[in-house]
PDB file of C-alpha atoms and ligand atoms in Angstrom:
ATOM      1  CA  MET G   1      55.527 -12.245  29.057  1.00 50.00           C
ATOM      2  CA  SER G   2      57.359 -12.506  26.208  1.00 51.00           C
ATOM      3  CA  SER G   3      59.205 -15.114  26.796  1.00 57.00           C
ATOM      4  CA  ASP G   4      55.455 -17.455  26.926  1.00 83.00           C
ATOM      5  CA  ARG G   5      55.375 -16.516  23.140  1.00 93.00           C
ATOM      6  CA  LEU G   6      55.744 -20.070  21.246  1.00 95.00           C
ATOM      7  CA  PHE G   7      56.611 -18.136  17.640  1.00 98.00           C
ATOM      8  CA  ARG G   8      59.280 -16.018  16.731  1.00 97.00           C
ATOM      9  CA  GLU G   9      59.933 -12.805  14.729  1.00 98.00           C
ATOM     10  CA  PRO G  10      60.389 -12.214  12.348  1.00 98.00           C
ATOM     11  CA  ILE G  11      56.564 -12.258  11.419  1.00 99.00           C
ATOM     12  CA  ASP G  12      54.976 -11.777   7.586  1.00 99.00           C
ATOM     13  CA  LEU G  13      51.110 -12.420   7.644  1.00 99.00           C
ATOM     14  CA  HIS G  14      50.559 -12.938   4.012  1.00 99.00           C
ATOM     15  CA  THR G  15      52.229 -15.123   1.232  1.00 99.00           C
ATOM     16  CA  HIS G  16      50.875 -17.057  -1.821  1.00 98.00           C
ATOM     17  CA  SER G  17      52.110 -20.674  -3.127  1.00 98.00           C
ATOM     18  CA  ARG G  18      50.892 -22.644  -6.310  1.00 98.00           C
ATOM     19  CA  VAL G  19      47.586 -23.823  -4.625  1.00 98.00           C
ATOM     20  CA  SER G  20      46.394 -19.684  -5.816  1.00 98.00           C
ATOM     21  CA  ASP G  21      48.495 -17.795  -7.743  1.00 98.00           C
ATOM     22  CA  GLY G  22      52.009 -17.814  -6.134  1.00 98.00           C
ATOM     23  CA  THR G  23      54.752 -19.645  -8.080  1.00 97.00           C
ATOM     24  CA  GLU G  24      56.123 -22.362  -5.224  1.00 98.00           C
ATOM     25  CA  SER G  25      54.765 -25.174  -3.660  1.00 98.00           C
ATOM     26  CA  PRO G  26      53.799 -24.781   0.062  1.00 98.00           C
ATOM     27  CA  ALA G  27      56.914 -26.605   1.286  1.00 98.00           C
ATOM     28  CA  GLN G  28      59.336 -24.860  -1.511  1.00 98.00           C
ATOM     29  CA  LEU G  29      57.321 -21.149   0.345  1.00 98.00           C
ATOM     30  CA  VAL G  30      57.945 -22.329   3.590  1.00 98.00           C
ATOM     31  CA  ARG G  31      61.555 -23.437   3.049  1.00 98.00           C
ATOM     32  CA  ALA G  32      62.195 -20.079   1.522  1.00 98.00           C
ATOM     33  CA  ALA G  33      60.203 -18.772   4.584  1.00 98.00           C
ATOM     34  CA  ARG G  34      63.212 -19.751   6.760  1.00 98.00           C
ATOM     35  CA  GLU G  35      65.763 -18.985   4.319  1.00 98.00           C
ATOM     36  CA  ALA G  36      64.529 -15.343   4.184  1.00 98.00           C
ATOM     37  CA  GLY G  37      65.128 -14.975   8.110  1.00 98.00           C
ATOM     38  CA  LEU G  38      61.384 -15.631   9.346  1.00 98.00           C
ATOM     39  CA  GLY G  39      60.230 -17.072  12.469  1.00 98.00           C
ATOM     40  CA  THR G  40      56.816 -16.911  11.602  1.00 98.00           C
ATOM     41  CA  VAL G  41      55.071 -17.269   8.496  1.00 99.00           C
ATOM     42  CA  ALA G  42      50.817 -17.501   7.127  1.00 99.00           C
ATOM     43  CA  LEU G  43      49.893 -18.980   3.908  1.00 99.00           C
ATOM     44  CA  THR G  44      47.467 -17.010   2.704  1.00 99.00           C
ATOM     45  CA  ASP G  45      46.822 -18.302  -0.665  1.00 99.00           C
ATOM     46  CA  HIS G  46      43.401 -17.149  -2.526  1.00 98.00           C
ATOM     47  CA  ASP G  47      39.971 -19.060  -1.159  1.00 99.00           C
ATOM     48  CA  SER G  48      41.545 -22.258  -0.956  1.00 98.00           C
ATOM     49  CA  THR G  49      43.565 -24.086   2.054  1.00 98.00           C
ATOM     50  CA  ALA G  50      44.340 -26.681   0.084  1.00 98.00           C
ATOM     51  CA  GLY G  51      48.597 -26.055   1.079  1.00 98.00           C
ATOM     52  CA  TRP G  52      47.421 -26.164   4.782  1.00 98.00           C
ATOM     53  CA  SER G  53      48.838 -29.410   4.949  1.00 98.00           C
ATOM     54  CA  GLU G  54      51.816 -29.457   3.040  1.00 98.00           C
ATOM     55  CA  ALA G  55      52.832 -25.956   4.783  1.00 99.00           C
ATOM     56  CA  SER G  56      52.236 -27.575   8.254  1.00 98.00           C
ATOM     57  CA  ALA G  57      54.479 -30.534   7.568  1.00 98.00           C
ATOM     58  CA  ALA G  58      57.663 -27.768   5.817  1.00 98.00           C
ATOM     59  CA  ALA G  59      56.930 -25.552   8.905  1.00 98.00           C
ATOM     60  CA  ARG G  60      57.661 -28.446  11.564  1.00 98.00           C
ATOM     61  CA  GLU G  61      60.669 -29.654   9.340  1.00 98.00           C
ATOM     62  CA  ASN G  62      62.348 -25.812   8.993  1.00 98.00           C
ATOM     63  CA  GLY G  63      61.474 -24.823  12.293  1.00 97.00           C
ATOM     64  CA  VAL G  64      59.535 -21.839  11.066  1.00 98.00           C
ATOM     65  CA  THR G  65      55.841 -21.681  13.295  1.00 98.00           C
ATOM     66  CA  LEU G  66      53.147 -21.820  10.006  1.00 98.00           C
ATOM     67  CA  ILE G  67      49.766 -19.248  10.755  1.00 99.00           C
ATOM     68  CA  PRO G  68      47.404 -21.200   8.378  1.00 99.00           C
ATOM     69  CA  GLY G  69      45.271 -19.072   6.425  1.00 99.00           C
ATOM     70  CA  MET G  70      43.694 -17.734   3.265  1.00 99.00           C
ATOM     71  CA  GLU G  71      42.916 -14.396   1.367  1.00 98.00           C
ATOM     72  CA  LEU G  72      39.076 -14.871   1.215  1.00 98.00           C
ATOM     73  CA  SER G  73      37.855 -12.695  -2.106  1.00 98.00           C
ATOM     74  CA  THR G  74      34.742 -10.148  -1.387  1.00 97.00           C
ATOM     75  CA  ARG G  75      33.543  -7.657  -3.665  1.00 95.00           C
ATOM     76  CA  VAL G  76      31.633  -4.138  -3.169  1.00 91.00           C
ATOM     77  CA  GLY G  77      30.311  -3.293  -6.714  1.00 87.00           C
ATOM     78  CA  TRP G  78      33.157  -3.298  -9.154  1.00 84.00           C
ATOM     79  CA  SER G  79      35.919  -3.436  -6.412  1.00 88.00           C
ATOM     80  CA  SER G  80      37.578  -6.526  -5.372  1.00 92.00           C
ATOM     81  CA  VAL G  81      38.039  -6.616  -1.622  1.00 95.00           C
ATOM     82  CA  HIS G  82      40.708  -9.138  -0.216  1.00 97.00           C
ATOM     83  CA  LEU G  83      39.942 -10.310   3.241  1.00 98.00           C
ATOM     84  CA  LEU G  84      42.834 -12.071   5.108  1.00 98.00           C
ATOM     85  CA  ALA G  85      41.661 -14.857   7.288  1.00 99.00           C
ATOM     86  CA  TYR G  86      43.311 -17.130  10.239  1.00 99.00           C
ATOM     87  CA  LEU G  87      43.045 -19.813  12.228  1.00 99.00           C
ATOM     88  CA  PHE G  88      39.250 -20.665  11.305  1.00 99.00           C
ATOM     89  CA  ASP G  89      38.177 -24.394  10.942  1.00 99.00           C
ATOM     90  CA  PRO G  90      39.081 -24.961   7.389  1.00 98.00           C
ATOM     91  CA  SER G  91      36.426 -27.986   7.211  1.00 98.00           C
ATOM     92  CA  ASP G  92      33.670 -25.081   8.324  1.00 99.00           C
ATOM     93  CA  ALA G  93      30.421 -26.037   6.137  1.00 98.00           C
ATOM     94  CA  ARG G  94      29.426 -22.767   5.078  1.00 98.00           C
ATOM     95  CA  LEU G  95      33.268 -21.439   4.340  1.00 98.00           C
ATOM     96  CA  VAL G  96      34.019 -24.567   2.243  1.00 98.00           C
ATOM     97  CA  ALA G  97      30.769 -23.766   0.202  1.00 98.00           C
ATOM     98  CA  GLU G  98      31.406 -20.383   0.032  1.00 98.00           C
ATOM     99  CA  THR G  99      34.991 -20.923  -1.421  1.00 98.00           C
ATOM    100  CA  ALA G 100      34.261 -23.272  -4.201  1.00 98.00           C
ATOM    101  CA  ARG G 101      31.048 -21.369  -5.197  1.00 98.00           C
ATOM    102  CA  ILE G 102      34.266 -18.338  -5.345  1.00 98.00           C
ATOM    103  CA  ARG G 103      36.496 -20.758  -6.721  1.00 98.00           C
ATOM    104  CA  GLU G 104      34.009 -21.845  -9.543  1.00 98.00           C
ATOM    105  CA  ALA G 105      32.796 -18.452 -10.502  1.00 98.00           C
ATOM    106  CA  ARG G 106      36.958 -17.096 -10.972  1.00 98.00           C
ATOM    107  CA  LEU G 107      36.892 -20.397 -13.521  1.00 98.00           C
ATOM    108  CA  LEU G 108      34.325 -19.596 -15.609  1.00 98.00           C
ATOM    109  CA  ARG G 109      35.142 -16.034 -15.360  1.00 98.00           C
ATOM    110  CA  ALA G 110      39.153 -16.213 -16.586  1.00 98.00           C
ATOM    111  CA  GLU G 111      38.079 -18.324 -19.287  1.00 98.00           C
ATOM    112  CA  GLU G 112      35.807 -15.827 -20.337  1.00 98.00           C
ATOM    113  CA  MET G 113      38.649 -13.594 -20.142  1.00 98.00           C
ATOM    114  CA  VAL G 114      40.474 -15.892 -22.371  1.00 98.00           C
ATOM    115  CA  GLN G 115      37.758 -16.210 -24.847  1.00 98.00           C
ATOM    116  CA  ARG G 116      37.775 -12.035 -25.452  1.00 98.00           C
ATOM    117  CA  ILE G 117      41.768 -11.920 -25.552  1.00 98.00           C
ATOM    118  CA  GLY G 118      41.898 -15.027 -27.767  1.00 98.00           C
ATOM    119  CA  ARG G 119      40.018 -12.414 -30.561  1.00 98.00           C
ATOM    120  CA  ASP G 120      42.825 -10.432 -30.583  1.00 98.00           C
ATOM    121  CA  TYR G 121      45.586 -12.286 -29.201  1.00 98.00           C
ATOM    122  CA  ASP G 122      47.141 -15.835 -29.940  1.00 98.00           C
ATOM    123  CA  LEU G 123      46.007 -16.938 -26.516  1.00 98.00           C
ATOM    124  CA  ALA G 124      43.620 -20.281 -25.972  1.00 98.00           C
ATOM    125  CA  TRP G 125      42.283 -21.831 -22.591  1.00 98.00           C
ATOM    126  CA  ASP G 126      44.756 -24.830 -22.564  1.00 98.00           C
ATOM    127  CA  ASP G 127      47.465 -22.329 -22.598  1.00 98.00           C
ATOM    128  CA  VAL G 128      46.088 -21.060 -19.141  1.00 98.00           C
ATOM    129  CA  VAL G 129      45.835 -24.313 -18.143  1.00 98.00           C
ATOM    130  CA  ALA G 130      48.978 -25.101 -18.843  1.00 98.00           C
ATOM    131  CA  GLN G 131      50.106 -22.667 -16.355  1.00 97.00           C
ATOM    132  CA  THR G 132      47.899 -23.826 -13.552  1.00 97.00           C
ATOM    133  CA  ASN G 133      48.949 -26.471 -11.012  1.00 96.00           C
ATOM    134  CA  PRO G 134      46.129 -28.895 -10.829  1.00 95.00           C
ATOM    135  CA  GLY G 135      43.102 -27.394  -8.273  1.00 96.00           C
ATOM    136  CA  ALA G 136      44.463 -24.201  -8.227  1.00 98.00           C
ATOM    137  CA  THR G 137      42.315 -20.971  -7.696  1.00 98.00           C
ATOM    138  CA  VAL G 138      42.546 -19.336 -11.266  1.00 98.00           C
ATOM    139  CA  GLY G 139      43.239 -15.634 -11.400  1.00 98.00           C
ATOM    140  CA  ARG G 140      44.513 -13.193 -13.712  1.00 98.00           C
ATOM    141  CA  PRO G 141      48.111 -14.115 -12.689  1.00 98.00           C
ATOM    142  CA  HIS G 142      47.715 -17.485 -14.403  1.00 98.00           C
ATOM    143  CA  ILE G 143      46.405 -15.729 -17.486  1.00 98.00           C
ATOM    144  CA  ALA G 144      49.222 -13.757 -17.483  1.00 98.00           C
ATOM    145  CA  ASP G 145      52.107 -16.263 -17.388  1.00 98.00           C
ATOM    146  CA  ALA G 146      50.016 -17.745 -20.538  1.00 98.00           C
ATOM    147  CA  LEU G 147      50.190 -14.738 -21.856  1.00 98.00           C
ATOM    148  CA  VAL G 148      54.400 -14.561 -21.150  1.00 98.00           C
ATOM    149  CA  ALA G 149      54.569 -17.976 -22.659  1.00 98.00           C
ATOM    150  CA  ARG G 150      52.659 -16.261 -26.427  1.00 98.00           C
ATOM    151  CA  GLY G 151      55.244 -13.833 -25.928  1.00 98.00           C
ATOM    152  CA  HIS G 152      52.283 -11.089 -25.647  1.00 98.00           C
ATOM    153  CA  ALA G 153      54.305  -9.388 -22.690  1.00 98.00           C
ATOM    154  CA  PRO G 154      57.668  -9.681 -21.049  1.00 97.00           C
ATOM    155  CA  ASN G 155      56.349 -10.871 -17.011  1.00 96.00           C
ATOM    156  CA  ARG G 156      53.407 -10.912 -14.959  1.00 96.00           C
ATOM    157  CA  SER G 157      53.589  -7.037 -13.716  1.00 96.00           C
ATOM    158  CA  ALA G 158      53.496  -5.908 -18.064  1.00 97.00           C
ATOM    159  CA  ALA G 159      51.078  -7.983 -18.491  1.00 98.00           C
ATOM    160  CA  PHE G 160      48.923  -6.757 -15.668  1.00 97.00           C
ATOM    161  CA  ALA G 161      50.023  -3.043 -16.591  1.00 97.00           C
ATOM    162  CA  GLY G 162      48.412  -4.247 -20.549  1.00 98.00           C
ATOM    163  CA  ILE G 163      46.130  -6.836 -21.411  1.00 98.00           C
ATOM    164  CA  LEU G 164      45.059  -7.959 -17.831  1.00 98.00           C
ATOM    165  CA  HIS G 165      44.024  -4.280 -16.912  1.00 96.00           C
ATOM    166  CA  TRP G 166      40.508  -3.220 -16.643  1.00 93.00           C
ATOM    167  CA  ARG G 167      41.339  -0.288 -19.422  1.00 94.00           C
ATOM    168  CA  ALA G 168      42.346  -2.836 -22.240  1.00 97.00           C
ATOM    169  CA  GLY G 169      38.701  -4.310 -22.027  1.00 97.00           C
ATOM    170  CA  TYR G 170      39.116  -7.595 -21.428  1.00 98.00           C
ATOM    171  CA  TYR G 171      38.870  -7.572 -17.265  1.00 96.00           C
ATOM    172  CA  GLN G 172      35.273  -9.112 -15.950  1.00 95.00           C
ATOM    173  CA  PRO G 173      34.609  -9.548 -12.153  1.00 95.00           C
ATOM    174  CA  HIS G 174      33.841 -12.777 -10.452  1.00 97.00           C
ATOM    175  CA  TYR G 175      31.183 -13.577  -8.137  1.00 98.00           C
ATOM    176  CA  ALA G 176      32.265 -12.832  -4.424  1.00 98.00           C
ATOM    177  CA  PRO G 177      30.517 -12.042  -1.457  1.00 98.00           C
ATOM    178  CA  ASP G 178      30.611  -8.906   0.184  1.00 96.00           C
ATOM    179  CA  PRO G 179      33.175  -7.838   2.886  1.00 96.00           C
ATOM    180  CA  LEU G 180      30.587  -7.841   5.546  1.00 97.00           C
ATOM    181  CA  THR G 181      29.289 -11.746   4.522  1.00 98.00           C
ATOM    182  CA  GLY G 182      33.175 -12.533   3.908  1.00 98.00           C
ATOM    183  CA  ILE G 183      33.489 -11.208   8.244  1.00 98.00           C
ATOM    184  CA  GLU G 184      30.391 -13.239   9.272  1.00 98.00           C
ATOM    185  CA  LEU G 185      31.693 -16.413   7.432  1.00 98.00           C
ATOM    186  CA  VAL G 186      35.451 -16.298   8.926  1.00 99.00           C
ATOM    187  CA  VAL G 187      34.066 -15.735  12.136  1.00 99.00           C
ATOM    188  CA  ALA G 188      31.760 -18.475  12.138  1.00 99.00           C
ATOM    189  CA  ALA G 189      34.548 -20.848  11.828  1.00 99.00           C
ATOM    190  CA  GLY G 190      36.594 -19.415  14.491  1.00 99.00           C
ATOM    191  CA  GLY G 191      38.952 -17.248  12.120  1.00 99.00           C
ATOM    192  CA  VAL G 192      40.316 -14.010  12.256  1.00 99.00           C
ATOM    193  CA  PRO G 193      39.620 -11.548   9.528  1.00 98.00           C
ATOM    194  CA  VAL G 194      42.390  -8.718   8.672  1.00 98.00           C
ATOM    195  CA  ILE G 195      41.204  -6.384   5.708  1.00 97.00           C
ATOM    196  CA  ALA G 196      44.350  -6.938   2.769  1.00 97.00           C
ATOM    197  CA  HIS G 197      46.142  -3.772   1.287  1.00 96.00           C
ATOM    198  CA  PRO G 198      42.683  -1.366   1.907  1.00 95.00           C
ATOM    199  CA  ALA G 199      44.657   1.730   0.558  1.00 93.00           C
ATOM    200  CA  THR G 200      46.254   0.477  -3.027  1.00 92.00           C
ATOM    201  CA  VAL G 201      45.455   3.354  -5.777  1.00 85.00           C
ATOM    202  CA  SER G 202      42.335   1.048  -7.114  1.00 75.00           C
ATOM    203  CA  ARG G 203      40.700   1.324  -3.522  1.00 70.00           C
ATOM    204  CA  ALA G 204      41.228   4.681  -2.791  1.00 60.00           C
ATOM    205  CA  ASP G 205      37.330   5.144  -3.552  1.00 60.00           C
ATOM    206  CA  LEU G 206      36.033   2.708  -1.747  1.00 66.00           C
ATOM    207  CA  ALA G 207      34.940   4.521   1.215  1.00 72.00           C
ATOM    208  CA  LEU G 208      35.711   1.712   3.361  1.00 81.00           C
ATOM    209  CA  GLU G 209      35.008   3.877   6.990  1.00 83.00           C
ATOM    210  CA  ASP G 210      30.925   3.876   6.242  1.00 88.00           C
ATOM    211  CA  SER G 211      31.008   0.262   6.975  1.00 93.00           C
ATOM    212  CA  MET G 212      33.933  -0.033   8.954  1.00 95.00           C
ATOM    213  CA  GLU G 213      31.425   0.141  12.603  1.00 95.00           C
ATOM    214  CA  GLN G 214      29.647  -2.764  10.348  1.00 97.00           C
ATOM    215  CA  TYR G 215      32.844  -4.910   9.784  1.00 97.00           C
ATOM    216  CA  VAL G 216      34.081  -3.951  13.661  1.00 98.00           C
ATOM    217  CA  GLU G 217      30.946  -5.452  14.899  1.00 98.00           C
ATOM    218  CA  ALA G 218      31.178  -8.431  12.947  1.00 98.00           C
ATOM    219  CA  GLY G 219      34.443  -9.048  14.935  1.00 98.00           C
ATOM    220  CA  LEU G 220      36.835  -7.876  12.413  1.00 98.00           C
ATOM    221  CA  PHE G 221      40.413  -7.491  14.040  1.00 98.00           C
ATOM    222  CA  GLY G 222      42.804  -5.634  11.833  1.00 98.00           C
ATOM    223  CA  LEU G 223      43.730  -3.810   8.514  1.00 97.00           C
ATOM    224  CA  GLU G 224      47.304  -4.649   6.749  1.00 98.00           C
ATOM    225  CA  ILE G 225      48.691  -1.116   6.741  1.00 98.00           C
ATOM    226  CA  ASP G 226      52.408  -2.196   6.145  1.00 98.00           C
ATOM    227  CA  HIS G 227      51.951  -3.156   2.384  1.00 98.00           C
ATOM    228  CA  ARG G 228      53.820  -1.871  -0.254  1.00 98.00           C
ATOM    229  CA  GLU G 229      50.574  -0.802  -2.635  1.00 97.00           C
ATOM    230  CA  ASN G 230      49.188   0.972   0.281  1.00 96.00           C
ATOM    231  CA  THR G 231      49.539   4.474  -0.404  1.00 95.00           C
ATOM    232  CA  PRO G 232      51.339   6.893   2.493  1.00 95.00           C
ATOM    233  CA  GLU G 233      48.072   9.090   2.626  1.00 93.00           C
ATOM    234  CA  GLY G 234      46.406   5.952   2.680  1.00 93.00           C
ATOM    235  CA  ARG G 235      47.942   4.712   5.236  1.00 96.00           C
ATOM    236  CA  GLU G 236      47.752   7.782   7.403  1.00 95.00           C
ATOM    237  CA  HIS G 237      43.753   6.661   7.125  1.00 93.00           C
ATOM    238  CA  LEU G 238      44.298   3.564   8.206  1.00 95.00           C
ATOM    239  CA  ARG G 239      45.800   4.382  11.045  1.00 96.00           C
ATOM    240  CA  ASP G 240      43.636   6.828  12.086  1.00 95.00           C
ATOM    241  CA  LEU G 241      40.420   4.206  11.222  1.00 95.00           C
ATOM    242  CA  ALA G 242      42.558   1.558  13.903  1.00 97.00           C
ATOM    243  CA  SER G 243      42.737   3.996  16.605  1.00 97.00           C
ATOM    244  CA  ARG G 244      39.134   5.580  16.368  1.00 96.00           C
ATOM    245  CA  PHE G 245      37.703   1.608  16.100  1.00 97.00           C
ATOM    246  CA  GLY G 246      40.339  -0.279  18.447  1.00 98.00           C
ATOM    247  CA  LEU G 247      41.811  -1.899  15.545  1.00 98.00           C
ATOM    248  CA  ALA G 248      44.732  -3.901  14.749  1.00 98.00           C
ATOM    249  CA  LEU G 249      47.518  -3.191  12.370  1.00 98.00           C
ATOM    250  CA  THR G 250      49.722  -5.824  10.383  1.00 98.00           C
ATOM    251  CA  GLY G 251      52.193  -6.146   7.846  1.00 98.00           C
ATOM    252  CA  SER G 252      53.045  -8.594   5.062  1.00 98.00           C
ATOM    253  CA  SER G 253      54.919  -8.841   2.322  1.00 98.00           C
ATOM    254  CA  ASP G 254      51.917 -10.871  -0.011  1.00 98.00           C
ATOM    255  CA  TYR G 255      54.691 -12.771  -1.540  1.00 98.00           C
ATOM    256  CA  HIS G 256      53.792 -14.272  -4.902  1.00 98.00           C
ATOM    257  CA  GLY G 257      57.254 -16.090  -5.413  1.00 98.00           C
ATOM    258  CA  GLU G 258      58.517 -15.247  -8.850  1.00 95.00           C
ATOM    259  CA  GLY G 259      54.920 -14.013  -9.650  1.00 93.00           C
ATOM    260  CA  LYS G 260      55.780 -10.178  -8.201  1.00 95.00           C
ATOM    261  CA  PRO G 261      58.792  -7.872  -6.944  1.00 96.00           C
ATOM    262  CA  ASN G 262      57.386  -8.733  -3.118  1.00 98.00           C
ATOM    263  CA  ARG G 263      59.981 -10.101  -0.822  1.00 98.00           C
ATOM    264  CA  LEU G 264      59.378 -12.305   2.044  1.00 98.00           C
ATOM    265  CA  GLY G 265      59.671  -9.929   5.386  1.00 98.00           C
ATOM    266  CA  GLU G 266      59.490  -6.778   3.664  1.00 98.00           C
ATOM    267  CA  ASN G 267      57.079  -5.647   6.067  1.00 98.00           C
ATOM    268  CA  THR G 268      56.044  -7.020   9.122  1.00 98.00           C
ATOM    269  CA  THR G 269      53.769  -7.105  11.943  1.00 99.00           C
ATOM    270  CA  ALA G 270      54.578  -6.909  15.635  1.00 98.00           C
ATOM    271  CA  PRO G 271      54.211  -9.786  18.320  1.00 98.00           C
ATOM    272  CA  GLU G 272      52.242  -8.299  20.243  1.00 98.00           C
ATOM    273  CA  VAL G 273      49.523  -7.989  17.296  1.00 98.00           C
ATOM    274  CA  LEU G 274      49.845 -11.754  16.392  1.00 98.00           C
ATOM    275  CA  GLU G 275      49.658 -12.771  20.135  1.00 98.00           C
ATOM    276  CA  ALA G 276      46.293 -10.905  19.997  1.00 98.00           C
ATOM    277  CA  LEU G 277      45.298 -12.651  16.970  1.00 98.00           C
ATOM    278  CA  ILE G 278      46.153 -15.799  18.378  1.00 98.00           C
ATOM    279  CA  ALA G 279      44.049 -15.528  21.516  1.00 98.00           C
ATOM    280  CA  ARG G 280      41.127 -14.110  19.127  1.00 98.00           C
ATOM    281  CA  SER G 281      41.328 -17.357  17.348  1.00 98.00           C
ATOM    282  CA  SER G 282      39.409 -20.842  18.060  1.00 98.00           C
ATOM    283  CA  GLY G 283      39.101 -22.061  14.699  1.00 98.00           C
ATOM    284  CA  SER G 284      42.495 -23.816  14.389  1.00 98.00           C
ATOM    285  CA  ALA G 285      45.900 -23.430  15.811  1.00 98.00           C
ATOM    286  CA  PRO G 286      49.706 -22.164  14.577  1.00 98.00           C
ATOM    287  CA  VAL G 287      51.843 -24.917  14.061  1.00 98.00           C
ATOM    288  CA  TYR G 288      54.651 -24.048  16.170  1.00 96.00           C
TER     289      TYR G 288
HETATM  290  P1  AMP D   1      42.601 -11.361  -9.869  1.00 65.48           P
HETATM  291  O1  AMP D   1      42.102 -11.501  -8.511  1.00 65.48           O
HETATM  292  O2  AMP D   1      42.164 -13.095 -10.768  1.00 65.48           O
HETATM  293  O3  AMP D   1      41.838 -10.654 -10.527  1.00 65.48           O
HETATM  294  O4  AMP D   1      43.949 -11.228  -9.780  1.00 65.48           O
HETATM  295  C1  AMP D   1      44.544 -10.735  -9.069  1.00 65.48           C
HETATM  296  C2  AMP D   1      45.582 -10.621  -8.556  1.00 65.48           C
HETATM  297  O5  AMP D   1      47.059 -11.289  -9.204  1.00 65.48           O
HETATM  298  C3  AMP D   1      46.382 -10.519  -7.264  1.00 65.48           C
HETATM  299  O6  AMP D   1      45.795 -11.597  -6.280  1.00 65.48           O
HETATM  300  C4  AMP D   1      47.715  -9.950  -7.369  1.00 65.48           C
HETATM  301  O7  AMP D   1      48.568 -10.510  -6.411  1.00 65.48           O
HETATM  302  C5  AMP D   1      47.591 -10.459  -8.245  1.00 65.48           C
HETATM  303  N1  AMP D   1      48.678  -8.888  -9.025  1.00 65.48           N
HETATM  304  C6  AMP D   1      48.059  -8.170  -8.798  1.00 65.48           C
HETATM  305  N2  AMP D   1      49.221  -6.963 -10.017  1.00 65.48           N
HETATM  306  C7  AMP D   1      50.100  -7.788 -10.179  1.00 65.48           C
HETATM  307  C8  AMP D   1      51.239  -7.788 -11.076  1.00 65.48           C
HETATM  308  N3  AMP D   1      51.042  -6.641 -11.386  1.00 65.48           N
HETATM  309  N4  AMP D   1      52.070  -8.708 -11.155  1.00 65.48           N
HETATM  310  C9  AMP D   1      51.352  -9.681 -10.554  1.00 65.48           C
HETATM  311  N5  AMP D   1      50.443 -10.201 -10.239  1.00 65.48           N
HETATM  312  C10 AMP D   1      49.973  -9.108  -9.488  1.00 65.48           C
HETATM  313 FE1   FE D   2      47.789 -13.334  -5.780  1.00 65.48          FE
HETATM  314 FE1   FE D   3      44.903  -9.358  -2.242  1.00 65.48          FE
HETATM  315 ZN1   ZN D   4      47.925 -11.123  -1.719  1.00 65.48          ZN
END
């Protein structure tokens, strides 16, 4: 069986490039994946597929398998729920429209947050633009980089723990569909959805299991269990949910280049899980 597989291990199914809030170009990221010894990497920029073609070319050049993906923003009340989506059709009209709407909402929300921060700190929208690749999905990490450049924080993590934390009073949510709608959109586009880091401290109160049956019926494939931000108790709970609902379990780094401490390959996914994921997909193919 395993000799039939076209992809190699280790497998890391969650990374970001400068197309969203990572610090490397898609090609640099793929090269970094090879240097880190990965056999397979998924590019999962927030709400965008703009890095797929560059990453695909780099994957072919570097002998790394690429799983094209995305981390779709969804939301339950004030809590954001991230949905990893793999191997969907990037030209699917509904998904294209929804991600455009989310990116637009993220941009307006970032401008509003910066306006509020600017009342208390020397910070202007141009500072954020200077930290953002043209066309990138804008997020708090870009505001963090601007705060660092202005000397208001030593690094991204400190900015997140301080000025960008909801407790500081500048935080604002942005439009995103609810998770069920997100799952339906991804599945309709031939993709395979996995809930990203479902057991972080901030998601502890989400009571995912109340909605799990609906999510599974809509085509949810798995839960990202091995992620540095999932709590130990949370992982136990995820294991239980997965066995009750027949869900796959994945592991990944959520690498953001220099933007986060997460290192490529620090968590990985079993080859059997990736095999099942690929078998479930019909929207696009891995790049071998
Ligand atoms: P946003 O979606 O704009 O609210 O920003 C959330 C993003 O910021 C997530 O994608 C995280 O990867 C990133 N993030 C969260 N915490 C940190 C941190 N401490 N350091 C760097 N990036 C972070
Ligand atoms: Fe991110
Ligand atoms: Fe995320
Ligand atoms: Zn991520």
